[in-house]
XYZ file of C-alpha atoms in Angstrom:
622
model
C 34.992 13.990 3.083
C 37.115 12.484 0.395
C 38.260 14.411 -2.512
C 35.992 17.124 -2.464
C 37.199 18.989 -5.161
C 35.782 16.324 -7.729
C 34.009 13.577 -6.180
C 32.345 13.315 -2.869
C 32.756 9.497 -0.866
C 33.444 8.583 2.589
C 36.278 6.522 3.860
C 36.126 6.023 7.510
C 33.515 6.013 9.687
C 34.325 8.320 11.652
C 34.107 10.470 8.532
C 30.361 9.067 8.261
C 29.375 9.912 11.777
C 30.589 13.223 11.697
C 29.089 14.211 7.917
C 26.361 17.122 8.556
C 24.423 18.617 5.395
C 24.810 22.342 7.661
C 28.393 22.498 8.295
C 29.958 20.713 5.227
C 30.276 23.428 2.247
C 28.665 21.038 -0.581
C 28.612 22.506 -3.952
C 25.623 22.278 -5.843
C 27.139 20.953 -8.425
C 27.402 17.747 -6.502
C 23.612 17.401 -6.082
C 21.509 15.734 -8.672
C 18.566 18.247 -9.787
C 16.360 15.906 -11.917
C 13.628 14.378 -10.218
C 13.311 10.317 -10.500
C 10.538 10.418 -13.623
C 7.926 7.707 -13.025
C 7.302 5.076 -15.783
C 4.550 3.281 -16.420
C 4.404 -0.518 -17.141
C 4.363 -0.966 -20.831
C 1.887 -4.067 -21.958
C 4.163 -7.411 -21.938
C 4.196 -9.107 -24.674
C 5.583 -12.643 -24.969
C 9.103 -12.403 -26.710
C 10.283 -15.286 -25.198
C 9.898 -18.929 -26.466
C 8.444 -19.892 -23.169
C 7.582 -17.919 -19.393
C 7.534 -14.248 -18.733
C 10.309 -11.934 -18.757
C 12.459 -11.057 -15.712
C 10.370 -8.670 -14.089
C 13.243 -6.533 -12.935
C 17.127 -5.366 -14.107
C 19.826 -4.034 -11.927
C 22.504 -2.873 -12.704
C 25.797 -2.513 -10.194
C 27.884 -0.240 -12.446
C 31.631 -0.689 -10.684
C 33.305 0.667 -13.854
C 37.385 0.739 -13.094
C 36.832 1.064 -9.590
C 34.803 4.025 -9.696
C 35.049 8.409 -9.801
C 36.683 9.160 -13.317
C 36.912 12.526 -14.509
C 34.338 12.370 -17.627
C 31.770 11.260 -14.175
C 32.570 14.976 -12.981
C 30.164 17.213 -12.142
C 30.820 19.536 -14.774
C 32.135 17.019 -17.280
C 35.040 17.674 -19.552
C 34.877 20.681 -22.028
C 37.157 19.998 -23.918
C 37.485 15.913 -23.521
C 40.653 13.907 -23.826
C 40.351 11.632 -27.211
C 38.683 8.279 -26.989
C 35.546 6.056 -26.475
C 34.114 6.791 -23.030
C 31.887 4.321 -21.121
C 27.782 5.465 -21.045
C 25.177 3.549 -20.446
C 23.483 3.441 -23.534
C 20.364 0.773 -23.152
C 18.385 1.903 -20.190
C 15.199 1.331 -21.370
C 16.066 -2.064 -19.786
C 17.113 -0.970 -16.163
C 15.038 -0.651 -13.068
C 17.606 0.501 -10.737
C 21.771 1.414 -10.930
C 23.806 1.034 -8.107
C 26.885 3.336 -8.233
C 29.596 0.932 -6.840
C 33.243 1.911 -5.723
C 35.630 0.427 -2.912
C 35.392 3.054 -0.560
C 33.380 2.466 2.881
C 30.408 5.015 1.166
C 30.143 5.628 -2.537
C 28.131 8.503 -3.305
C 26.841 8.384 -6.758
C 28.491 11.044 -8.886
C 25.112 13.521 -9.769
C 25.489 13.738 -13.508
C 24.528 9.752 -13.155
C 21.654 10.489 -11.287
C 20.448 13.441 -13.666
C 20.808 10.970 -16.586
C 19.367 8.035 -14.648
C 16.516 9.628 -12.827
C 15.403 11.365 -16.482
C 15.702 7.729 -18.328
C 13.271 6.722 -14.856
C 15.783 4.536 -13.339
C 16.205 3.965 -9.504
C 19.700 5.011 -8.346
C 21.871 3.301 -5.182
C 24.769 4.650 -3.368
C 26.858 1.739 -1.958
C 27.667 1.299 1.686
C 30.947 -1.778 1.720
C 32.200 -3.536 4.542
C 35.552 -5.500 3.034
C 38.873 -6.765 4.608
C 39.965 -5.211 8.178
C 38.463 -2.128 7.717
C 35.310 -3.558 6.871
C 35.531 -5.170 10.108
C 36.131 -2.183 12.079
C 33.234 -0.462 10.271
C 30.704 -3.180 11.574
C 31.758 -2.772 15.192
C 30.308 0.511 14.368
C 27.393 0.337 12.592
C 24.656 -0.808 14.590
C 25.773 2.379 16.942
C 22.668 4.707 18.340
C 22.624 7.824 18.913
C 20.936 10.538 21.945
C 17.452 9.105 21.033
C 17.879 5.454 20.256
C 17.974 5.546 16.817
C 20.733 3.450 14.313
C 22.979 6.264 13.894
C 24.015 5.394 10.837
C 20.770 4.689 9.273
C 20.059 8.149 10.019
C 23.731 9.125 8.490
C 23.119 7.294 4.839
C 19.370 8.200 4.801
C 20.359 12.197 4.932
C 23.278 11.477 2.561
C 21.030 10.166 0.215
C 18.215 13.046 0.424
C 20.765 15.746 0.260
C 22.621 14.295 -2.884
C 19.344 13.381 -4.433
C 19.469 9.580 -4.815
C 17.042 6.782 -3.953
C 18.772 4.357 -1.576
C 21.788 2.174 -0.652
C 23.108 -1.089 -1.534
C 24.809 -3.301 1.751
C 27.418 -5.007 0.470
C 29.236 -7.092 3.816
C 32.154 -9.055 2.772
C 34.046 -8.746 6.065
C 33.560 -11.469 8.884
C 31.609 -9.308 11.798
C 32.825 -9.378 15.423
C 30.087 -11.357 17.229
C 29.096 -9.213 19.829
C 28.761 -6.251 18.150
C 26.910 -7.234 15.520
C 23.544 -9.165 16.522
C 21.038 -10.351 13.852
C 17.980 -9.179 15.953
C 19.574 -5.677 15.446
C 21.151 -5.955 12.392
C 17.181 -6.320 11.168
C 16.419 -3.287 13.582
C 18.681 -1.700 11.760
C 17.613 -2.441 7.798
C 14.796 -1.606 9.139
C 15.036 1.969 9.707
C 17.163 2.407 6.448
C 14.596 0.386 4.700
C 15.848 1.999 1.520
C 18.916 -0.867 1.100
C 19.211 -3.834 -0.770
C 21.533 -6.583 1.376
C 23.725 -8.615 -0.835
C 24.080 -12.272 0.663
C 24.871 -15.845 -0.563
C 20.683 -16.522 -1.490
C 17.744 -16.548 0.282
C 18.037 -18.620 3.337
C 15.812 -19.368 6.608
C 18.575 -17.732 8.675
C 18.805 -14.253 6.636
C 15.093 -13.753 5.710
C 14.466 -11.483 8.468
C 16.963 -9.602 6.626
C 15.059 -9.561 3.863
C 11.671 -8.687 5.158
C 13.322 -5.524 6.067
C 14.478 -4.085 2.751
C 13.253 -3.640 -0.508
C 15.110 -6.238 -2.163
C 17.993 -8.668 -2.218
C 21.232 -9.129 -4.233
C 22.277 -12.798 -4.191
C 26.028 -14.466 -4.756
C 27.456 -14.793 -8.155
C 28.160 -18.187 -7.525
C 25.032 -20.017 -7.789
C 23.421 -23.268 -9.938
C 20.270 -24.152 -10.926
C 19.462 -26.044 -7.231
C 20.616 -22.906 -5.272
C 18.226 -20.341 -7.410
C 15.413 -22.777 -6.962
C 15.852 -23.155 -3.094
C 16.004 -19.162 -3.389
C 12.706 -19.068 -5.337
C 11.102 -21.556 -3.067
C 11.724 -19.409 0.149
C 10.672 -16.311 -1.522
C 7.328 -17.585 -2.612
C 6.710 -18.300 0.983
C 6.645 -15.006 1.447
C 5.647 -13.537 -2.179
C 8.077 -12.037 -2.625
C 9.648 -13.308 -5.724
C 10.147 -10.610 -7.772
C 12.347 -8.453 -4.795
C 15.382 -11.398 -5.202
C 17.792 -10.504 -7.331
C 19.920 -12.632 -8.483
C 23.330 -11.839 -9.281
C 25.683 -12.736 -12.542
C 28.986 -11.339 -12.736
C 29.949 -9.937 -15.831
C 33.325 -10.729 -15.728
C 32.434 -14.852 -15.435
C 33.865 -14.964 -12.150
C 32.422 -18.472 -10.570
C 28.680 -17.329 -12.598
C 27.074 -19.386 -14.399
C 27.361 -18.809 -18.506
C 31.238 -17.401 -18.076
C 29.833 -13.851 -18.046
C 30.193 -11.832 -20.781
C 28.314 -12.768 -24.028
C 26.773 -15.468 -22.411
C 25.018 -13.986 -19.379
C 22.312 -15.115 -21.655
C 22.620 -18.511 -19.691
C 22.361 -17.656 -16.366
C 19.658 -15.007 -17.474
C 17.359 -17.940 -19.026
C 17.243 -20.158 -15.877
C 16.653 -16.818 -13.713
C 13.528 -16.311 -16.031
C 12.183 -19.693 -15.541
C 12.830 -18.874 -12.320
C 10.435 -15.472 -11.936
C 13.196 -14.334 -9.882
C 14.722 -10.244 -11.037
C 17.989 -10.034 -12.035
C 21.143 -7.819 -10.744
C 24.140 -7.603 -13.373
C 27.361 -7.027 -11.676
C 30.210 -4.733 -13.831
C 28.335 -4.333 -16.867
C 30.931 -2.443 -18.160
C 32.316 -5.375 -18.877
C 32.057 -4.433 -22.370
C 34.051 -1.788 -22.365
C 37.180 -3.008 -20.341
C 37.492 -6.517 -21.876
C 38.074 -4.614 -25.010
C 40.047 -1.605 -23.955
C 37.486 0.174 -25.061
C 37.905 -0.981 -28.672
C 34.576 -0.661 -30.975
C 32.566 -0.458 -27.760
C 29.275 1.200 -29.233
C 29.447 -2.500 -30.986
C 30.139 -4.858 -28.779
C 27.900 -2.489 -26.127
C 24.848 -3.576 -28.711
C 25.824 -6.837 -29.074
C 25.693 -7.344 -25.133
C 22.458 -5.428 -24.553
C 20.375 -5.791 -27.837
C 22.075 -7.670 -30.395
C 19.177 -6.372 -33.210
C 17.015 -9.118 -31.174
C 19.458 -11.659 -32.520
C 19.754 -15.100 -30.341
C 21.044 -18.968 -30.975
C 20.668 -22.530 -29.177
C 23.863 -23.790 -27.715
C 24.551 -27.667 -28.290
C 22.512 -28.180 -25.425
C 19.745 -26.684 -27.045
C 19.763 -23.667 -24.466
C 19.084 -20.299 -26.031
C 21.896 -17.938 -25.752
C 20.633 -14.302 -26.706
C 20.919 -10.977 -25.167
C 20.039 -9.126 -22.191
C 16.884 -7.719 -24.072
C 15.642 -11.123 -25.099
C 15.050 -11.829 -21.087
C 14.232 -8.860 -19.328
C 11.018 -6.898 -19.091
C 11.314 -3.797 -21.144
C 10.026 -0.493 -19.406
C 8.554 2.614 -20.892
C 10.461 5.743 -22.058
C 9.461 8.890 -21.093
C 6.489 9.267 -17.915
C 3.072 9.117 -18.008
C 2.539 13.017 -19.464
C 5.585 14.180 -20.849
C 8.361 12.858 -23.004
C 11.499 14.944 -24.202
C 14.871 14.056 -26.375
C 17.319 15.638 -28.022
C 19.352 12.488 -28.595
C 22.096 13.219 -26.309
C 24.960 10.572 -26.289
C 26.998 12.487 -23.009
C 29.689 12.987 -25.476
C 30.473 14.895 -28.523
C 33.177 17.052 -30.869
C 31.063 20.353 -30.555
C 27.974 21.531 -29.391
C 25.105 23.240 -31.300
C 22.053 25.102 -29.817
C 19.297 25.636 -32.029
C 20.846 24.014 -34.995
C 24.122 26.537 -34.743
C 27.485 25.393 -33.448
C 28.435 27.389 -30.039
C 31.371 25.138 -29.136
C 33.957 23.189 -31.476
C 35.449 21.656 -29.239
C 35.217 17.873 -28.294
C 33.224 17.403 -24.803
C 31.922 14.663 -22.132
C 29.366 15.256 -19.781
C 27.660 12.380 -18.370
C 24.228 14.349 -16.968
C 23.706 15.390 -20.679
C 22.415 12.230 -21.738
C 19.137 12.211 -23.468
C 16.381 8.966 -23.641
C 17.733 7.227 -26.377
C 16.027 5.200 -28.595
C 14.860 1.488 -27.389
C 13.593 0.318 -30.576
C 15.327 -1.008 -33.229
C 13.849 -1.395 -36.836
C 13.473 -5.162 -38.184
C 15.274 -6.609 -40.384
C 12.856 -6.482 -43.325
C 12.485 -3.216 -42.862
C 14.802 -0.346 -45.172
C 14.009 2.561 -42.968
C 16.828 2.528 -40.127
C 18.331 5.039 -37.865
C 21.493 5.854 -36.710
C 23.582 8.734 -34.306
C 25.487 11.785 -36.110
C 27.928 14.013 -34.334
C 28.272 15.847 -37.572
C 25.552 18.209 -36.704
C 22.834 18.644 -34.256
C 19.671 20.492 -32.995
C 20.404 20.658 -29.200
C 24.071 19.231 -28.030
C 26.351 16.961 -29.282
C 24.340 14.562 -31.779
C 21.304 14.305 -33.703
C 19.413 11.274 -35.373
C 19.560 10.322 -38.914
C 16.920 8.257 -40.323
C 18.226 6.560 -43.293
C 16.583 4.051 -46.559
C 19.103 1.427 -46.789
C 18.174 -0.290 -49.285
C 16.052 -0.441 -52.561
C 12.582 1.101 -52.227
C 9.264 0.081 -53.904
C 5.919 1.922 -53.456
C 4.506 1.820 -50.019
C 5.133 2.913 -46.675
C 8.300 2.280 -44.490
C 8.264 2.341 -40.318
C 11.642 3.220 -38.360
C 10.184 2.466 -34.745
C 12.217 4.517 -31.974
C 10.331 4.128 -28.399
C 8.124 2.202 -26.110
C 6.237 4.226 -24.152
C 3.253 4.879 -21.930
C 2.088 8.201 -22.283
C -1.834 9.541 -21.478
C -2.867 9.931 -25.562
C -5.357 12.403 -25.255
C -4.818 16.312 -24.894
C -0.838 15.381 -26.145
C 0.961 17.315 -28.197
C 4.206 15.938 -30.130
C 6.996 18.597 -30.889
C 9.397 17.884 -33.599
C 12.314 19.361 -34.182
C 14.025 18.475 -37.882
C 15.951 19.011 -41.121
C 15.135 17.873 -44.298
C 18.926 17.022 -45.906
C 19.700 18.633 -49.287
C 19.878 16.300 -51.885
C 21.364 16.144 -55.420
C 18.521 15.951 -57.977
C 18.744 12.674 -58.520
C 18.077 11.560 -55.055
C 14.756 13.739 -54.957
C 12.040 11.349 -54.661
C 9.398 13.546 -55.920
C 6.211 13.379 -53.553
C 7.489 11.223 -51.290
C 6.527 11.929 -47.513
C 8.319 11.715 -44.388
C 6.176 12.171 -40.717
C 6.283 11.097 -37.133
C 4.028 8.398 -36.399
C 2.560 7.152 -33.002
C 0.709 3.872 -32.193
C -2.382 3.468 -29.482
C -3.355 0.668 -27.565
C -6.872 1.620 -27.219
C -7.099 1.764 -30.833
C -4.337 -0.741 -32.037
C -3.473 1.598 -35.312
C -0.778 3.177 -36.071
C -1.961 7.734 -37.011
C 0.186 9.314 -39.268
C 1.829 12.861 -38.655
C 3.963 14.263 -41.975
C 5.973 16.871 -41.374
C 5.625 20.132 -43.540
C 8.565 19.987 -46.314
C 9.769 23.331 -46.977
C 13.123 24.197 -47.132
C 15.803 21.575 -47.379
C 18.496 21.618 -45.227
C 17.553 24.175 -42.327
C 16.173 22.984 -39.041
C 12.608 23.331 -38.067
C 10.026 22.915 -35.768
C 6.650 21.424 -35.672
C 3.956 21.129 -33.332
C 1.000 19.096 -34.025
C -3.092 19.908 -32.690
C -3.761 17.879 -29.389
C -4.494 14.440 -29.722
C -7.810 13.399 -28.994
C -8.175 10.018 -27.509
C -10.511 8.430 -24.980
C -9.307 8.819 -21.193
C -7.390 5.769 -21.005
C -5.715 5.801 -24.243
C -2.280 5.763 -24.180
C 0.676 6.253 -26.574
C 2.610 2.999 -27.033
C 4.969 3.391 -29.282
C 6.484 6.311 -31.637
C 8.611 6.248 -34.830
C 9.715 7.808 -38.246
C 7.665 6.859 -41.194
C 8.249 6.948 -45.104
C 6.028 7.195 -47.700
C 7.030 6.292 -50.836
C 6.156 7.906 -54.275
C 5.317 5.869 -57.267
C 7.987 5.829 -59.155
C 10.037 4.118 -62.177
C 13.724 4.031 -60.506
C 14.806 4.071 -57.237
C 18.148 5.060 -55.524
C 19.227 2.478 -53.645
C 19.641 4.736 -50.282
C 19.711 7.597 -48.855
C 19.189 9.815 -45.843
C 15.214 10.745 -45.238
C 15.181 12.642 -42.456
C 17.455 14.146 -39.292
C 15.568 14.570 -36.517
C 16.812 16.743 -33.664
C 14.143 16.416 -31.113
C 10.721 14.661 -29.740
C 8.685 16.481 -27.606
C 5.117 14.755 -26.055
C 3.518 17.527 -23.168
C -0.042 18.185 -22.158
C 0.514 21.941 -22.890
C 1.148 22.380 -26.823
C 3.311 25.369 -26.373
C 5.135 27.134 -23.565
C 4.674 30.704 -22.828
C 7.665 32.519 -22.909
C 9.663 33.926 -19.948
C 8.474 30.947 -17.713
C 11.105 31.817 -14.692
C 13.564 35.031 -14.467
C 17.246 33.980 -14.242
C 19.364 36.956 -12.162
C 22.516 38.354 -13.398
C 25.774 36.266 -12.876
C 27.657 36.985 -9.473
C 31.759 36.345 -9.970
C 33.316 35.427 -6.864
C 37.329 34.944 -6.596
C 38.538 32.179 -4.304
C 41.586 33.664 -3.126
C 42.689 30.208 -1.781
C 43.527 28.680 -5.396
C 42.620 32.006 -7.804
C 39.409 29.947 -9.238
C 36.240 31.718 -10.418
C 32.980 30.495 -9.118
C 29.857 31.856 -10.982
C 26.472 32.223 -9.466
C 23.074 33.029 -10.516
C 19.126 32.584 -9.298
C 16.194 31.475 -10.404
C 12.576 33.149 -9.471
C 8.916 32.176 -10.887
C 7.506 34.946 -12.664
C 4.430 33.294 -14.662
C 2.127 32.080 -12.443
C -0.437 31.302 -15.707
C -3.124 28.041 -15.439
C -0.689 27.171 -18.324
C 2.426 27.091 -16.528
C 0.418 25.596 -13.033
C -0.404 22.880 -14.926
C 2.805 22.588 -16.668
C 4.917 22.514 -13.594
C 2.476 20.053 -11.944
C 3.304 17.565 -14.537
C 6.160 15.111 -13.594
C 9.066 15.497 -15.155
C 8.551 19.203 -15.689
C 10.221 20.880 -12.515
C 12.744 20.329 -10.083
C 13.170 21.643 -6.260
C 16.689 22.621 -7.359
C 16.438 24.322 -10.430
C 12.952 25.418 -11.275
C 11.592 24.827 -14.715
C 15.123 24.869 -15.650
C 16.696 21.199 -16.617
C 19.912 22.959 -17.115
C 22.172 26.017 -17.698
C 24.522 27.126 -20.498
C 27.344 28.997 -19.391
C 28.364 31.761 -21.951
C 31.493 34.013 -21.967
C 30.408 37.134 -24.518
C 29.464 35.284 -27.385
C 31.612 31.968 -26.501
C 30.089 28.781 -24.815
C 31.892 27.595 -22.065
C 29.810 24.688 -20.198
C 26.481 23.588 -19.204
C 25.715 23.345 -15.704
C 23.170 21.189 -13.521
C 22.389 23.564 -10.823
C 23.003 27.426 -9.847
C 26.351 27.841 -9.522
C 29.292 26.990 -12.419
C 33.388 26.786 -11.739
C 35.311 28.206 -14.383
C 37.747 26.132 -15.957
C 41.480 27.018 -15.610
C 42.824 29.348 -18.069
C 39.774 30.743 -18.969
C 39.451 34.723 -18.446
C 37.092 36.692 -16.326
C 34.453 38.121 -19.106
C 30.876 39.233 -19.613
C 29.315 36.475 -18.303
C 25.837 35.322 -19.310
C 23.807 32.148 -18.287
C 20.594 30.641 -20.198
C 18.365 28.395 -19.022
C 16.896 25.283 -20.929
C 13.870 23.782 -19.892
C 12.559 20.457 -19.398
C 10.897 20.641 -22.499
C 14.080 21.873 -24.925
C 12.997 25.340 -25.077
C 15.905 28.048 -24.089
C 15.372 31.127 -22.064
C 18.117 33.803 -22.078
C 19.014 35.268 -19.090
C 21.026 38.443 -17.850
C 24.371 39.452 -19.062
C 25.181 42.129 -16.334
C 28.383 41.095 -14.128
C 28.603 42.199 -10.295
């Protein structure tokens, strides 16, 4: 192994043949603990001028080469200054594919925590480049005692015991003939079965290739004859939708010049029907240096639904515009605090534990997907100034002037099982200066149904001003196959004789959907914290447990919901790591390193659950 200390890849292949889940000491830390949350298929709706959307996105992240420390499994507390690259628009991604030039890239687990809780599909990346790519394909097709594809069996445990969902093949080396044989090259896809195989299109002479993964990541290179012959070969075989055709980002020999106007390779792809795979997205970030990237991020992804006709008459718009849009949240339970993975402090319960500036990229929430229209004067917008849960909270705003009536800010899509729901709000009402009071003016959550096609109304009790609270509304009761489609902020407007021409309505600091309304407290025991001493380097390492101790029908059902438990850490999403009354970090599993410099204390770790709620834990030291 490679860099242990930080990052976990593989180099050689000897290194690959020898790697053994038993005998390797693999900190937990490395291993994703969030369990891949299934999302329904939200109702398609037409947003294109003509066809259907591109049934699937992926997205093959190669971001500076790969492994940086805000990717760390621990993150940065404090960070360095500066912009840092997230992904910020998955609401639009099917599956990521963690790409770096080493032989095996292991994808770094706070990306799989964030990606698996947003409901996205996550790769590892096995390459074969330049001469040692060609020494690693005299080796791959290898079999072990039994018969089996060695190696198959190598990256399929690699990828259970890290906690990701598959590999991408990526072969750019010429193979030596005689090792490598089609017949068993398909033999050997075969028992992976979890790759995608990136070739030049879909041919007669690799489609046995195909039929034995789950998908296929074309060229870059391709026109509007080569996609069609693709398509045409795929229908054969219906299988369409499993091509993915690739666009570079960076314009090199795609179609459009990458960049800002992937929007033209992405429109004859949809009038294709073939999915999509976007190659170094983050694109965005290192064309600028990193200069207003939340901006140009937008512009790339979303662009406020903006879009224009080139002098051809082709529509150039962005990624949105094409692609099939997939829920947020599963199909029982929904939770965000807003997260952004970044932050300068970090509150807990509305109070600030930590001033310090931090990155960690596992601590991003579901972010909004929806964007208010243009018409519409009720917007929101991110604040780091102060928030409920982490790093940043969610202001909705009036923008402009304001007549009687009622205002919509629409946050999500999603797909969630209406009745028995609850919906959890946590929110401030901002102080104002008299003038700015809008005197019976009401502010609630709002949610729409598809059975019903109306939008209910939820206002949220006004009390004080300018202290968080929390909310939980009765169950919704629906029919059995009503679902929630969409959810939002809404503004009621008094009736009144002068208006202020904006101001801020509302922070909200989390949204909570769940089949059980509340959660009974004390749902798992966490132990006292064990301090070990490496003697090796003088480090700290910090250890606790996690055991059930309510074994309600509540908490049965609750844990039975997806989303809601994990094999790793319980009904614990993750841990903050306290020193006395000082928060040091927040940690993804059961064990926490302690950052250089900081002193041995009273140690104390509380859990957070899936749901938002926090359960203290032990403060005893042995």
């Amino acid at each position: 192994m490679s860099n242990p200390k930080d990052f976990i890849y593989i180099s050689e292949m000897s290194e690959l043949a020898n790697w053994r889940p038993e005998d390797i000491e693999i900190q937990a830390s490395k291993v994703s603990n969030t369990p891949l949350l299934g999302r329904r298929p939200l109702p398609q709706l037409n947003h294109l001028l003509e066809g259907l959307p591109i049934p699937n996105l992926l997205s093959c992240h190669d971001y500076k080469g790969g492994y940086h420390p805000e990717e760390s499994a621990q993150g940065q507390f404090p960070a360095p200054p500066g912009p840092i690259y997230t992904a910020a628009h998955l609401h639009l991604i099917d599956t990521f594919v963690y790409f770096s030039h080493h032989l095996v890239s292991i994808p770094p687990s706070p990306w799989i925590n964030t990606l698996h809780r947003n409901g996205v599909r996550v790769l590892g990346t096995f390459i074969a480049e330049g001469d040692t790519g060609f020494i690693a394909l005299s080796r791959l097709l290898d079999k072990g005692s039994e018969g089996e594809y060695m190696f198959a069996t190598q990256l399929a445990l690699i990828a259970e015991t890290y906690g990701f969902d598959g590999w991408l093949m990526k072969i750019e080396a010429s193979p030596p003939g005689e090792h490598l044989v089609p017949g068993e090259l398909e033999a050997f896809l075969k028992e992976l079965r979890n790759a995608l195989k990136e070739l030049d299109g879909l041919t007669q002479l690799n489609t046995p290739f195909f039929k034995a993964t789950d998908g296929l990541f074309t060229n870059y290179g391709w026109r509007k004859q080569e996609l069609e012959d693709t398509r045409s070969v795929a229908n054969i075989m219906n299988r369409v939708a499993d091509i993915y055709t690739g666009i570079d980002c960076f314009g090199r020999g795609s179609l459009g010049g990458g960049g800002f106007g992937v929007g033209e390779a992405l429109s004859l792809i949809q009038k294709a029907g073939t999915s999509a795979a976007l190659f170094a997205p983050g694109w965005t970030y290192e064309n600028f240096g990193g200069k207003d990237f939340e901006s140009v991020d937008r512009k790339f992804w979303v662009n406020e639904g903006s879009y224009y006709r080139d002098t051809g008459g082709t529509i150039v718009a962005p990624i949105s515009y094409y692609v099939s849009k997939k829920a947020c949240g599963g199909a029982e339970f929904f939770f965000t605090n807003f997260n952004r993975a970044f932050g300068k402090g970090w509150w807990v319960n509305g109070v600030k534990a930590m001033n310090t500036p931090w990155v960690h990229i596992g601590a991003q929430s579901i972010l909004p997907s929806k964007n208010s229209p243009k018409a519409h004067n009720l917007k929101w917008s991110f604040t780091d100034e102060m928030a409920y849960f982490g790093g940043t909270s969610l202001n909705i705003s009036m923008v402009g002037s304001i007549a009687e009536g009622v205002d919509f800010c629409p946050l999500y899509s999603t797909a969630i099982t209406a009745n028995g729901s609850s919906i959890q709000v946590a929110y401030l009402l901002p102080e104002r200066s008299p003038t700015e009071i809008l005197e019976g003016g009401v502010v609630g959550v709002y949610y729409t149904s598809d059975a019903a096609q109306v939008t209910t109304r939820l206002p949220l009790p006004r009390g004080p001003r300018g202290v968080w609270k929390t909310t939980t509304f009765p169950p919704i009761d629906a029919g059995p196959n009503e679902r929630i489609t969409g959810l939002g902020i809404y503004y009621k407007h008094p009736n009144i004789s002068r208006a202020p021409s904006g101001f801020k309505a509302l922070t909200l600091g989390s949204l909570h959907i769940s089949p059980i309304p509340t959660i009974p407290e004390q749902p798992s025991r966490i132990t006292e914290v064990v301090s070990t001493l490496d003697k090796g380097d003088g480090s700290t390492k910090l250890s606790w447990r996690v055991y059930k101790r309510n074994f309600s029908p509540v908490m049965r059902k609750l844990r039975s919901v997806h989303g809601c438990f994990s094999g790793k850490t319980g009904d614990f999403a993750s841990f903050l790591v306290w020193r006395g009354e000082e928060l040091v970090g927040v940690s993804y599993c059961l064990e926490y390193d302690v950052p250089a410099g900081v002193a041995v204390g009273d140690w104390r770790v509380d859990g957070v659950t899936w749901g938002g709620a926090i359960v203290r834990g032990e403060e005893e030291v042995r």
